[in-house]
Coordinates of C-alpha atoms in Angstrom, one line a residue:
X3 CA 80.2 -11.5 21.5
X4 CA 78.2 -14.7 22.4
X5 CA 77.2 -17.1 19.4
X6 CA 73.7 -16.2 18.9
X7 CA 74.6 -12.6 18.6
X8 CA 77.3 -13.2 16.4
X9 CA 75.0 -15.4 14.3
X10 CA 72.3 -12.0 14.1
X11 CA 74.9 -9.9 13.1
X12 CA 76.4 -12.4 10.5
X13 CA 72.4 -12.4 9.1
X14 CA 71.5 -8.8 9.4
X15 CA 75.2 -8.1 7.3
X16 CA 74.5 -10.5 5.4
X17 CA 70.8 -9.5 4.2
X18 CA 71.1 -6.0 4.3
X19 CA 74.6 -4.5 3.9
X20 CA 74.1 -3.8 0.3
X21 CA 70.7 -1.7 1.2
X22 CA 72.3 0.2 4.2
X23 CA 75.1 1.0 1.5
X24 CA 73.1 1.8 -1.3
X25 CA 71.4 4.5 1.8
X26 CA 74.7 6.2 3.0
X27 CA 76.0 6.4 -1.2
X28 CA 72.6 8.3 -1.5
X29 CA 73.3 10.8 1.6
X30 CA 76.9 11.0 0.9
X31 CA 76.7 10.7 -3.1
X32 CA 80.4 9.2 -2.6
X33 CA 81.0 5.3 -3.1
X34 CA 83.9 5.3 -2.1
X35 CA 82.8 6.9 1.3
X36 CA 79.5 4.8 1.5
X37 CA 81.8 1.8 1.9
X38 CA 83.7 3.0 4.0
X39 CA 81.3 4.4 6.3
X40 CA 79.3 1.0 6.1
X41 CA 82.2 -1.1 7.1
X42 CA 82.6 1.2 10.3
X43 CA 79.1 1.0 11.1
X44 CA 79.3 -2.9 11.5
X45 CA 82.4 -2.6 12.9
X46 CA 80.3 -0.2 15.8
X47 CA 77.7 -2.5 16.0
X48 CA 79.8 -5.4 16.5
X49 CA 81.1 -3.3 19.6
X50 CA 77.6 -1.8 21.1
X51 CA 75.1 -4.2 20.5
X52 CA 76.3 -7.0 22.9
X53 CA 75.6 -4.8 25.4
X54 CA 72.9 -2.4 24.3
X55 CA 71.1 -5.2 22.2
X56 CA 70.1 -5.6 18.4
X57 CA 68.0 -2.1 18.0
X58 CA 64.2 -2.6 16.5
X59 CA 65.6 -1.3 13.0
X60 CA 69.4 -2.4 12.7
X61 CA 69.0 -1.1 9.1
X62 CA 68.0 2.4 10.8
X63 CA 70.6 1.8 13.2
X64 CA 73.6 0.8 10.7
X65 CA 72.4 4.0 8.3
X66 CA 72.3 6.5 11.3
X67 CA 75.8 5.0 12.6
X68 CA 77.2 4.9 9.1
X69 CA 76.6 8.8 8.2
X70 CA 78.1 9.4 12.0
X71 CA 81.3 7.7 10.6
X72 CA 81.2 9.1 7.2
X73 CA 81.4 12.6 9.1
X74 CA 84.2 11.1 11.1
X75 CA 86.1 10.2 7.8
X76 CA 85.8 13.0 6.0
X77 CA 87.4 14.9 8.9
X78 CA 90.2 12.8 8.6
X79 CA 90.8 12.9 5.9
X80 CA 90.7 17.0 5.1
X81 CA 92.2 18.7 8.2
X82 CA 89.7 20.4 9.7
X83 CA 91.4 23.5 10.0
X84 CA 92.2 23.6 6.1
X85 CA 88.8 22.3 5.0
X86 CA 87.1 23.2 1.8
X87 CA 84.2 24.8 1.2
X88 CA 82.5 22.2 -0.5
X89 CA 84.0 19.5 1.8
X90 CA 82.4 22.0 4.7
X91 CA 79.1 22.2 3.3
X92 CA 79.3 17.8 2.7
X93 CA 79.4 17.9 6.5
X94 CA 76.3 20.5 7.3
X95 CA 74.8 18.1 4.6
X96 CA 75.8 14.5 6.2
X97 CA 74.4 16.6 9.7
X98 CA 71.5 17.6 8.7
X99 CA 70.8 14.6 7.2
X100 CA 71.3 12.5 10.5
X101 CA 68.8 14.7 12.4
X102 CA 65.8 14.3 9.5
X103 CA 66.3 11.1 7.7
X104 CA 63.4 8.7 8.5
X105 CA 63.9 4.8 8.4
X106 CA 60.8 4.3 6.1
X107 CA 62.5 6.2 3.7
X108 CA 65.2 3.4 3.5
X109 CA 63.1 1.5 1.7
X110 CA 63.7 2.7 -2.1
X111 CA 67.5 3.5 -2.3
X112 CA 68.5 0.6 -4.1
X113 CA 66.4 1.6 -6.8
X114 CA 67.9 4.7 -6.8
X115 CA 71.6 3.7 -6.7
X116 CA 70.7 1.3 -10.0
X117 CA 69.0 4.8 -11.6
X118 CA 72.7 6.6 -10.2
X119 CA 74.9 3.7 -11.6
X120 CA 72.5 3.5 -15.4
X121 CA 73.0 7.3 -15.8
X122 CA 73.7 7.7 -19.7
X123 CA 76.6 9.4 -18.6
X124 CA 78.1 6.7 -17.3
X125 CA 79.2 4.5 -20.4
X126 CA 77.0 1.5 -21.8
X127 CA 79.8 -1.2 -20.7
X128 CA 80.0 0.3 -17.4
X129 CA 76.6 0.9 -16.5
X130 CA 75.7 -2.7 -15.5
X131 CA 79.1 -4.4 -13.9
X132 CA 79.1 -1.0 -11.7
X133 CA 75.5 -1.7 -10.3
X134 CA 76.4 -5.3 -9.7
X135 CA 79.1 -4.5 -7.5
X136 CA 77.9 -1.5 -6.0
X137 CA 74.0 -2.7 -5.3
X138 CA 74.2 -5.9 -4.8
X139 CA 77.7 -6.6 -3.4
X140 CA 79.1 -8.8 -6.3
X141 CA 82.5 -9.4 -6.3
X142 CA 84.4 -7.8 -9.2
X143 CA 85.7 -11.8 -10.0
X144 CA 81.9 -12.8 -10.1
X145 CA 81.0 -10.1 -12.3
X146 CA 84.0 -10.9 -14.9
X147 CA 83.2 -14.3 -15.0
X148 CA 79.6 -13.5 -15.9
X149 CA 81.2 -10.8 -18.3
X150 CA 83.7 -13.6 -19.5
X151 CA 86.6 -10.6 -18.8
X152 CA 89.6 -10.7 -16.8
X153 CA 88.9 -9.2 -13.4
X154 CA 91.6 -6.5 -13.7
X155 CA 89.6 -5.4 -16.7
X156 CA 86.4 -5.3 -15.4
X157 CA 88.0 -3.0 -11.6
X158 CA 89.2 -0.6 -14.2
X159 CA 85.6 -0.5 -15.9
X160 CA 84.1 -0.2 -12.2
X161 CA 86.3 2.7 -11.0
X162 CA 85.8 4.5 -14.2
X163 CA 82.1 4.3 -13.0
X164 CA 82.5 5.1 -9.4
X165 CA 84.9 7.9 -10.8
X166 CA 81.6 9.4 -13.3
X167 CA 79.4 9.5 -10.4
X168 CA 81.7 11.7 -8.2
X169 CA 83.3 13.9 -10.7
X170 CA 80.1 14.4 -12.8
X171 CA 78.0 14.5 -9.7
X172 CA 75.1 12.0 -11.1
X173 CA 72.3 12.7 -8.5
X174 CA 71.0 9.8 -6.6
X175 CA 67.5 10.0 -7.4
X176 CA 64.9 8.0 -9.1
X177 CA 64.4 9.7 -12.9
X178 CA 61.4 11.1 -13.8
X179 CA 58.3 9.8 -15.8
X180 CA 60.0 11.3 -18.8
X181 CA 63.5 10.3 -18.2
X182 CA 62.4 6.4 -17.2
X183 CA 62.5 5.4 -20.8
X184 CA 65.9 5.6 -21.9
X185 CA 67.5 4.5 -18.4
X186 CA 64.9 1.3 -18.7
X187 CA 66.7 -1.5 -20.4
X188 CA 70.1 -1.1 -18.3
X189 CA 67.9 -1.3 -15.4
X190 CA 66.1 -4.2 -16.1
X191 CA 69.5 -6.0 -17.9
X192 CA 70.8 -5.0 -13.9
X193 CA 67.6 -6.2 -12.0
X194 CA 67.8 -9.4 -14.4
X195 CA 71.6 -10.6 -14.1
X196 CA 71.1 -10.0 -10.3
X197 CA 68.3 -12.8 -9.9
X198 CA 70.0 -14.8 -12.5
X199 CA 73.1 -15.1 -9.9
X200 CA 70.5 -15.8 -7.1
X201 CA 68.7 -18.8 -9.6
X202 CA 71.7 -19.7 -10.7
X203 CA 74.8 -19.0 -8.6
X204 CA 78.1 -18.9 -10.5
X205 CA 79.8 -19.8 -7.7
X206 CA 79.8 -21.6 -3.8
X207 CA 78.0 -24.3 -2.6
X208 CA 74.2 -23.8 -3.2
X209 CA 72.8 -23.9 -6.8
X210 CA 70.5 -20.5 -6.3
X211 CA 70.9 -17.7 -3.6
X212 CA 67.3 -16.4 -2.6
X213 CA 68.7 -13.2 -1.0
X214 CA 69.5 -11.9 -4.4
X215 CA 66.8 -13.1 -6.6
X216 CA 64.1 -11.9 -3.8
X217 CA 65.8 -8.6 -4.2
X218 CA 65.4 -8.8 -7.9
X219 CA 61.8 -9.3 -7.5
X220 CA 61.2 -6.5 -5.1
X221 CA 63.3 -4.5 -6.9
X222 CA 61.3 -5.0 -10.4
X223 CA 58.0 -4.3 -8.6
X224 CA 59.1 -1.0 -7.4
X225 CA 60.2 -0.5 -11.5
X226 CA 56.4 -1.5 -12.9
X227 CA 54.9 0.8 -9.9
X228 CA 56.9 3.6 -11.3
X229 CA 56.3 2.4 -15.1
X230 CA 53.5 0.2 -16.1
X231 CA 56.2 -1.2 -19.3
X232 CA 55.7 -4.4 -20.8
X233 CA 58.8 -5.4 -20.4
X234 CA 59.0 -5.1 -17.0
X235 CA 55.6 -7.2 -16.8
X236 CA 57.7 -10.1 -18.7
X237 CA 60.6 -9.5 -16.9
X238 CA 58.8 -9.8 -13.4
X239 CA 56.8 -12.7 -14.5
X240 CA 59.5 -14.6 -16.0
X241 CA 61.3 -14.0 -12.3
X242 CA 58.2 -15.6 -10.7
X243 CA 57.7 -18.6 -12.9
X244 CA 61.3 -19.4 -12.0
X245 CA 61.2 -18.7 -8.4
X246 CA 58.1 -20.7 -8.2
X247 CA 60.5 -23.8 -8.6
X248 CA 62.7 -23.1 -6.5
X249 CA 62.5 -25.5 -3.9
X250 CA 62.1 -28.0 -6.2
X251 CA 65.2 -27.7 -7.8
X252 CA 68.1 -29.6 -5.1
X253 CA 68.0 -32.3 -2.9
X254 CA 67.6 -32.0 0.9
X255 CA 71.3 -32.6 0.1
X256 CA 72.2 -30.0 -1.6
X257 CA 72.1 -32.0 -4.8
X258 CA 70.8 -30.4 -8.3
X259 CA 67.3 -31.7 -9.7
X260 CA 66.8 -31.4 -13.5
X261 CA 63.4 -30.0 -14.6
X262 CA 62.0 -33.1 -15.7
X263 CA 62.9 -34.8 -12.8
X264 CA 61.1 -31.7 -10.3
X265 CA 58.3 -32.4 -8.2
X266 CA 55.4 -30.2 -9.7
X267 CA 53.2 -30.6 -7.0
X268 CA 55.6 -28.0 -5.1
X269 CA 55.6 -25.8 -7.5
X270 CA 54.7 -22.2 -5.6
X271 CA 51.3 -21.9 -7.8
X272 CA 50.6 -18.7 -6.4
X273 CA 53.7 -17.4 -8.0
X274 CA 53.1 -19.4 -11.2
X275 CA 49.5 -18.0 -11.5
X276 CA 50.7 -14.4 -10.8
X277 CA 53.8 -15.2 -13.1
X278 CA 51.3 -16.0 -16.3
X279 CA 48.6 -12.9 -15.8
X280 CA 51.9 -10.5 -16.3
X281 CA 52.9 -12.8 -19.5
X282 CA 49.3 -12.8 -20.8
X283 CA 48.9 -8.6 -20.2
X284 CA 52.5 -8.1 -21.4
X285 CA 51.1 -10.2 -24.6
X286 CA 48.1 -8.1 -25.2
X287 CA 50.0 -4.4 -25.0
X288 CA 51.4 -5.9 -28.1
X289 CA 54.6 -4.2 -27.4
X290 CA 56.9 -6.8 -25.7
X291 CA 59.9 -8.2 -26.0
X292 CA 62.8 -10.1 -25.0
X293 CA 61.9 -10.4 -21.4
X294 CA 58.1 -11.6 -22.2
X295 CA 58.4 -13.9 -24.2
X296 CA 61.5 -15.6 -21.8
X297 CA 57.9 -15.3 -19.7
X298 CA 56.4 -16.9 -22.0
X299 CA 58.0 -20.4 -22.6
X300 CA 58.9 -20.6 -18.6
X301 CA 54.9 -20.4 -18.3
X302 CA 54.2 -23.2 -20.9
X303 CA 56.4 -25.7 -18.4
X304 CA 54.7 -24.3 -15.5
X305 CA 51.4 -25.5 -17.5
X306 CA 52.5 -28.8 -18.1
X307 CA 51.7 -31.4 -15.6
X308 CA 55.1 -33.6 -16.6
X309 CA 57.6 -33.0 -18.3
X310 CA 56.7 -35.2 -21.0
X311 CA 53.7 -33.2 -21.5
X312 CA 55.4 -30.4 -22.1
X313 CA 54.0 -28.4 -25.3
X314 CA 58.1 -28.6 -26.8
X315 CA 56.8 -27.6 -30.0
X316 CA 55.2 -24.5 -28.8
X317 CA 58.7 -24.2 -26.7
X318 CA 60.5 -24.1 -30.0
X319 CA 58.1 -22.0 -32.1
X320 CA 58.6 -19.3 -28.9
X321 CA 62.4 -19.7 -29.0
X322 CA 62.2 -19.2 -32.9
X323 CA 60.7 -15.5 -31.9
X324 CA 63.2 -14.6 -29.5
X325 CA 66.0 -15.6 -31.7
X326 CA 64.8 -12.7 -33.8
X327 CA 64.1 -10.4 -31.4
X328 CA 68.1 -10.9 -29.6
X329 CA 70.4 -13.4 -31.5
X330 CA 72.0 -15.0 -29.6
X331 CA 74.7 -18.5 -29.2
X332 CA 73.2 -19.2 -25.5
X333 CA 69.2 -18.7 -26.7
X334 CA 70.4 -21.0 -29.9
X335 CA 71.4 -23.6 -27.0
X336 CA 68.0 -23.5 -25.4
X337 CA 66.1 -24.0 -28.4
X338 CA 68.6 -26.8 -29.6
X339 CA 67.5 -28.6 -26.5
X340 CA 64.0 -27.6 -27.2
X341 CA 64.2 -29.2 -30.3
X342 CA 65.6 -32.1 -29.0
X343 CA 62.7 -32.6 -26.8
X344 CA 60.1 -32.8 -29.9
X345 CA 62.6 -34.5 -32.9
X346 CA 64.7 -36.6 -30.7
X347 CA 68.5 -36.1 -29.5
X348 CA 70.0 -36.5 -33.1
X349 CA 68.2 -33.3 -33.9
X350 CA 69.3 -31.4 -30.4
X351 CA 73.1 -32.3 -31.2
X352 CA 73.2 -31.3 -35.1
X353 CA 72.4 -27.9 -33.7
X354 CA 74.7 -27.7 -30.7
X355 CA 77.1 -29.1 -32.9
X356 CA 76.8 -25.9 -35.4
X357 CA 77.4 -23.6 -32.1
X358 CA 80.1 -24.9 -31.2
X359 CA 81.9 -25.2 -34.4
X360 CA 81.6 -21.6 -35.4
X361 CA 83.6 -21.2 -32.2
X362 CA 80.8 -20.1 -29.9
X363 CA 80.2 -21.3 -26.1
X364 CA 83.6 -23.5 -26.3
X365 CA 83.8 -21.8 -22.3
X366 CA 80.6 -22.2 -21.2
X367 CA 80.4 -25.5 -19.4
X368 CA 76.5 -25.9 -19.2
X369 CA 76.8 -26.1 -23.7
X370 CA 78.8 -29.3 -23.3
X371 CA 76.9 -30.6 -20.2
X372 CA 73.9 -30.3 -22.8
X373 CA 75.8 -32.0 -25.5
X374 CA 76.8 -34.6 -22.9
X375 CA 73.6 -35.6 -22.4
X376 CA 72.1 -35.9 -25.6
X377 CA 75.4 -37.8 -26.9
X378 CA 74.0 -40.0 -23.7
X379 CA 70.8 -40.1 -25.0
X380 CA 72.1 -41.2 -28.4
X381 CA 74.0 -43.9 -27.5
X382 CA 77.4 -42.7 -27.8
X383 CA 78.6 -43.0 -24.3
X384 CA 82.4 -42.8 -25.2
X385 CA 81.5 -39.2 -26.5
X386 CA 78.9 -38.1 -23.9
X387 CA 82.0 -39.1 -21.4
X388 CA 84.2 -36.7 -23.3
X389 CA 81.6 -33.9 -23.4
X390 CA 80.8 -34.7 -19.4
X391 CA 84.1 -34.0 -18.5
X392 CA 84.8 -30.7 -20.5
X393 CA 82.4 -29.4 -18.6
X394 CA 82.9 -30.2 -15.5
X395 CA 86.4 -28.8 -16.3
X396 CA 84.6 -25.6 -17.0
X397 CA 82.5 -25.2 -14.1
X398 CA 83.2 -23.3 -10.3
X399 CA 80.4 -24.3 -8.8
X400 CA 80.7 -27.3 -6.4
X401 CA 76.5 -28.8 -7.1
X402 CA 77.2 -28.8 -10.6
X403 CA 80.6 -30.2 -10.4
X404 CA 78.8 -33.1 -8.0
X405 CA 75.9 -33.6 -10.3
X406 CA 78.3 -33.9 -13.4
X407 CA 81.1 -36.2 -11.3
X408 CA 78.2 -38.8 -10.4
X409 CA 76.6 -38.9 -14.1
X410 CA 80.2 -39.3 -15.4
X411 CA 80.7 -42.1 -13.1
X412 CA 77.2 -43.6 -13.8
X413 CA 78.2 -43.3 -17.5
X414 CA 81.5 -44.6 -17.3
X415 CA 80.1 -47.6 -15.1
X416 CA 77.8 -48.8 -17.4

């Protein structure tokens, strides 16, 4: 296969494999299978299309081929001659599906896999590490690391899941208007973690990944079509008032960029403006939450023109009403550096301080990268050094490990 081909391929697998998956485990209502028959319909395509071309739809194309090779599978693995009934009438079902399914219909089956994989009868702990793997493709080490589990714990959890879906044959359908309400908040937890690992990438070489948290966005649009909730107003907006930095947030090099140090003047506005008329309707239902006001203090930096004209005592006062919404060691970080903003970096490290020593966020490297710098701040550079390099001991991903090497060496050459 020439280059340039290879390099189409590469993209197409790389920007759509999840939804031609999340397609074939709707047809075939079999995970398992789905993969299978996905893989095979890359592998075809990797075979035909140097010589036929890249089709108009390659989605289309991989779906179609995938269903041809899920047929293909399931002969081989039942013996045609001894096959079940139900395994028969899976085949007329894969056929007839081939002949009628329409490409514009491709569209919404992510959103129907998460509904499939948040099924209350799938258990609460399962619910959301299955759709991570199984919609968007995460690898079950990623999704233990963000669980802060072993991996071999979280692949049982997963097949447990898969396991549900086939045995208790959960259909793959989008719930109705009555139904929506008690599947929401594993669905937005699902669409939420996903753009969190495209913002902020717990592993590789880039800081964000824009094919996952563009999906996220989609994804919670589709949601607030089907539901006009006001959390998933304030979970959309809060998505937009972070994307709307995103190209602000490395170097041409690859290198992070704090917030304060951002250029605003790139801020996508359109996204900010869009991102603060969802925060300011959430706020008036009067029935929001934890995703709102999250909205809510991303659109009060969005408002300031510098960072030092940030509102940071409105940023605390907002942090002090999510606390009691969801308590929480990581929100208790945030506001501690809130705080540290407005009363100075003495303030900011009592409270860190407290977290830490009840035994909270000992693993979680961005705490001490956060104590590091306000022990910098301080004055206490032998400390800050200290902090620095705990967390850069905690930390897999390779911008964050270069941001924290060169302020430890800064630090240390001072």
């Amino acid at each position: 296969m020439s280059d340039p081909l290879q390099l189409q391929l590469d993209t197409v697998f790389r920007n759509a494999s999840r939804q031609v998956f999340a397609s074939l485990a709707r047809a075939l209502r079999d995970l398992d299978l789905a993969e299978d028959a996905m893989q095979e319909s890359f592998a075809a395509a990797t075979i035909q299309w140097p010589h036929e071309g890249i089709p108009e739809n390659p989605v289309a194309w991989l779906v179609t081929a995938g269903r041809r090779k899920a047929v293909d599978v399931i002969r081989r693995r039942e013996k045609l001659k001894e096959i079940s009934s139900e395994v028969a009438q899976r085949l007329h079902q894969v056929a007839q599906t081939n002949a009628s399914r329409a490409a514009t219909e491709i569209e919404d089956d992510r959103l129907r896999l998460i509904f499939t994989c948040c099924h209350p009868a799938i258990d609460l702990k399962v619910q959301v590490p299955l759709t991570l793997r199984e919609v968007c493709g995460l690898t079950t080490e990623e999704i233990a690391r963000a669980f802060l589990t072993t991996p071999a714990t979280m692949a049982q959890r997963i097949v447990r899941g898969k396991a549900k879906i086939r045995d208790a044959r959960i259909p793959f359908v989008i719930p109705s208007i009555t139904e929506l309400p008690e599947r929401l908040d594993a669905v937005l937890t699902v669409i939420y973690l996903i753009f969190n690992e495209g913002y902020s990438a717990s592993s590789g070489d880039s800081i964000t990944r824009a094919d996952l948290s563009g999906e996220a966005i989609r994804l919670c649009r589709l949601v607030l079509e089907l539901l006009e909730d006001a959390e998933v107003m304030g979970l959309l907006a809060l998505m937009l008032l972070h994307e709307s930095r995103r190209e602000t947030r490395q170097t041409d090099e690859g290198d992070i960029v704090l917030l304060e140090d951002q250029d605003r003047s790139r801020w996508d506005r359109s996204l900010i403006d869009e991102g603060r008329r969802l925060v300011e309707r959430s706020l008036a239902s009067r029935r929001f939450g934890f995703y709102t006001i999250q909205a809510a203090i991303s659109a009060v930096h969005a408002e300031a023109p510098t960072a030092k004209a940030t509102d940071w005592n409105q940023i605390v006062a907002l942090y002090d009403i999510l606390l009691r919404i969801e308590s929480s060691a990581v929100i208790e970080l945030n506001r501690a550096v809130a705080v540290a903003m407005w009363d100075g970096p003495a303030a900011g490290l009592q409270l860190i301080e407290v977290i830490l020593d009840r035994g909270d966020l000992l693993d979680y490297s961005l705490a001490h990268a956060a104590r590091g710098e306000l022990l910098r701040r301080a004055g206490r550079h032998a400390d800050a050094i200290e902090a620095l390099e705990t967390a850069l001991s905690l930390t897999g991903q390779s911008t964050e490990q270069r941001f924290l090497a060169k302020k430890l060496q800064k630090l240390k050459s001072s």
